[in-house]
Structures are given as C-alpha cells and as structure tokens.
mmCIF file of C-alpha atoms in Angstrom:
data_model
loop_
_atom_site.group_PDB
_atom_site.id
_atom_site.type_symbol
_atom_site.label_atom_id
_atom_site.label_comp_id
_atom_site.label_asym_id
_atom_site.label_seq_id
_atom_site.Cartn_x
_atom_site.Cartn_y
_atom_site.Cartn_z
ATOM 1 C CA TYR Z 26 -75.124 -97.398 0.788
ATOM 2 C CA SER Z 27 -78.172 -98.279 -0.694
ATOM 3 C CA ASP Z 28 -80.498 -97.274 -3.456
ATOM 4 C CA PHE Z 29 -83.486 -94.915 -2.978
ATOM 5 C CA TYR Z 30 -85.898 -97.744 -2.857
ATOM 6 C CA ALA Z 31 -88.989 -96.770 -0.724
ATOM 7 C CA SER Z 32 -88.719 -99.807 1.549
ATOM 8 C CA TYR Z 33 -85.152 -98.754 3.072
ATOM 9 C CA ALA Z 34 -86.679 -95.404 3.991
ATOM 10 C CA LYS Z 35 -89.339 -97.100 6.323
ATOM 11 C CA VAL Z 36 -86.723 -99.267 8.005
ATOM 12 C CA LEU Z 37 -83.498 -96.847 7.976
ATOM 13 C CA THR Z 38 -83.574 -93.153 8.664
ATOM 14 C CA GLN Z 39 -81.034 -90.241 7.357
ATOM 15 C CA GLU Z 40 -79.915 -89.827 11.173
ATOM 16 C CA GLN Z 41 -77.944 -93.389 11.245
ATOM 17 C CA ALA Z 42 -74.476 -92.856 10.879
ATOM 18 C CA GLN Z 43 -73.835 -96.014 8.615
ATOM 19 C CA TYR Z 44 -76.894 -95.265 6.157
ATOM 20 C CA THR Z 45 -76.331 -93.478 2.687
ATOM 21 C CA ALA Z 46 -78.797 -93.216 0.065
ATOM 22 C CA VAL Z 47 -76.859 -93.053 -3.406
ATOM 23 C CA GLY Z 48 -77.830 -93.725 -7.075
ATOM 24 C CA LYS Z 49 -77.122 -96.944 -8.808
ATOM 25 C CA ASP Z 50 -75.061 -95.175 -11.234
ATOM 26 C CA SER Z 51 -72.923 -93.996 -8.557
ATOM 27 C CA GLY Z 52 -71.048 -97.258 -8.179
ATOM 28 C CA LEU Z 53 -71.124 -97.444 -4.591
ATOM 29 C CA THR Z 54 -73.284 -100.406 -4.121
ATOM 30 C CA ASN Z 55 -71.675 -102.653 -6.711
ATOM 31 C CA HIS Z 56 -69.825 -104.653 -4.299
ATOM 32 C CA VAL Z 57 -72.830 -105.459 -2.323
ATOM 33 C CA GLU Z 58 -74.481 -106.548 -5.456
ATOM 34 C CA ARG Z 59 -71.822 -108.607 -6.469
ATOM 35 C CA TRP Z 60 -71.916 -110.676 -3.016
ATOM 36 C CA ASN Z 61 -75.928 -110.790 -3.431
ATOM 37 C CA ASN Z 62 -75.330 -112.355 -6.686
ATOM 38 C CA THR Z 63 -72.905 -114.744 -5.515
ATOM 39 C CA LEU Z 64 -74.818 -116.154 -2.681
ATOM 40 C CA ARG Z 65 -77.918 -116.237 -5.153
ATOM 41 C CA GLN Z 66 -75.429 -118.589 -7.573
ATOM 42 C CA ARG Z 67 -73.868 -120.405 -5.304
ATOM 43 C CA ILE Z 68 -76.354 -121.291 -2.708
ATOM 44 C CA CYS Z 69 -79.578 -122.626 -4.163
ATOM 45 C CA ARG Z 70 -81.234 -123.001 -0.813
ATOM 46 C CA PHE Z 71 -81.911 -119.183 -1.168
ATOM 47 C CA VAL Z 72 -83.818 -119.400 -4.265
ATOM 48 C CA ARG Z 73 -87.386 -120.747 -3.824
ATOM 49 C CA LYS Z 74 -87.991 -122.289 -7.209
ATOM 50 C CA THR Z 75 -85.263 -124.871 -6.334
ATOM 51 C CA LEU Z 76 -85.933 -128.418 -4.819
ATOM 52 C CA SER Z 77 -83.164 -127.642 -2.199
ATOM 53 C CA PHE Z 78 -85.362 -124.651 -0.843
ATOM 54 C CA SER Z 79 -85.424 -124.796 3.366
ATOM 55 C CA LYS Z 80 -88.449 -123.277 4.898
ATOM 56 C CA SER Z 81 -86.593 -123.270 8.090
ATOM 57 C CA GLU Z 82 -84.838 -120.008 9.304
ATOM 58 C CA LEU Z 83 -82.249 -122.073 11.386
ATOM 59 C CA MET Z 84 -81.278 -124.056 8.233
ATOM 60 C CA HIS Z 85 -80.843 -120.699 6.200
ATOM 61 C CA GLU Z 86 -78.635 -119.292 8.789
ATOM 62 C CA LEU Z 87 -76.559 -122.260 9.368
ATOM 63 C CA TYR Z 88 -75.700 -122.822 5.697
ATOM 64 C CA LEU Z 89 -75.036 -119.395 5.264
ATOM 65 C CA LYS Z 90 -72.371 -119.323 7.825
ATOM 66 C CA LEU Z 91 -70.920 -122.683 6.555
ATOM 67 C CA PHE Z 92 -71.021 -120.942 3.150
ATOM 68 C CA ILE Z 93 -69.254 -117.948 4.468
ATOM 69 C CA HIS Z 94 -66.451 -120.152 6.379
ATOM 70 C CA PHE Z 95 -65.565 -122.039 3.426
ATOM 71 C CA TYR Z 96 -65.692 -119.206 1.107
ATOM 72 C CA ASN Z 97 -63.269 -117.328 3.428
ATOM 73 C CA LEU Z 98 -60.978 -120.363 3.747
ATOM 74 C CA ASP Z 99 -60.813 -120.701 -0.240
ATOM 75 C CA LYS Z 100 -59.926 -117.037 -0.758
ATOM 76 C CA ALA Z 101 -57.481 -117.165 2.113
ATOM 77 C CA SER Z 102 -55.728 -120.110 0.602
ATOM 78 C CA ALA Z 103 -55.693 -118.498 -2.949
ATOM 79 C CA ILE Z 104 -53.866 -115.548 -1.696
ATOM 80 C CA THR Z 105 -51.358 -117.525 0.385
ATOM 81 C CA HIS Z 106 -50.170 -119.737 -2.441
#
C-alpha cells in the first residue's frame, strides 16, 4: 500500500499486482510508517543532520542489514523468553 503521493504514480503503475494506492486515513500504511519511524529513530545514519551520516551507499546497506539482523534477534528472544 502507499498513499496518493504523486511520485509513486510515476514509478508504480496500477497494473502492478502488489501496488494499491490508499488514503492515509485507511490505516493500511501504518505498519510501514511505524517501521520507517523505527529506522529513523534508531539508525542515526539515515538522518542527514547527524555527525554519523554516511555518504557511502554500501555502508548504509551494510548497517541496515546489521540492524535488521539484531532487531529480529531481539524480537525472537523476547517471544521465546
């Protein structure tokens, strides 16, 4: 799901099976928005106005993979304990 932001229409077409444009009040985009907020709050590299901002695309990708790995481990351990 995405909202009706004009940039999405240029990249994604309605014919693509996995894409549906919905209004923000539908509540269908809240899980994605929550995840984006978690990334912004916990990974300061993704916020340009910090000292730890990395210009390297490779470093962004590696750090994101590392974050997701440890985030999932933490969630899994919380469920099993």
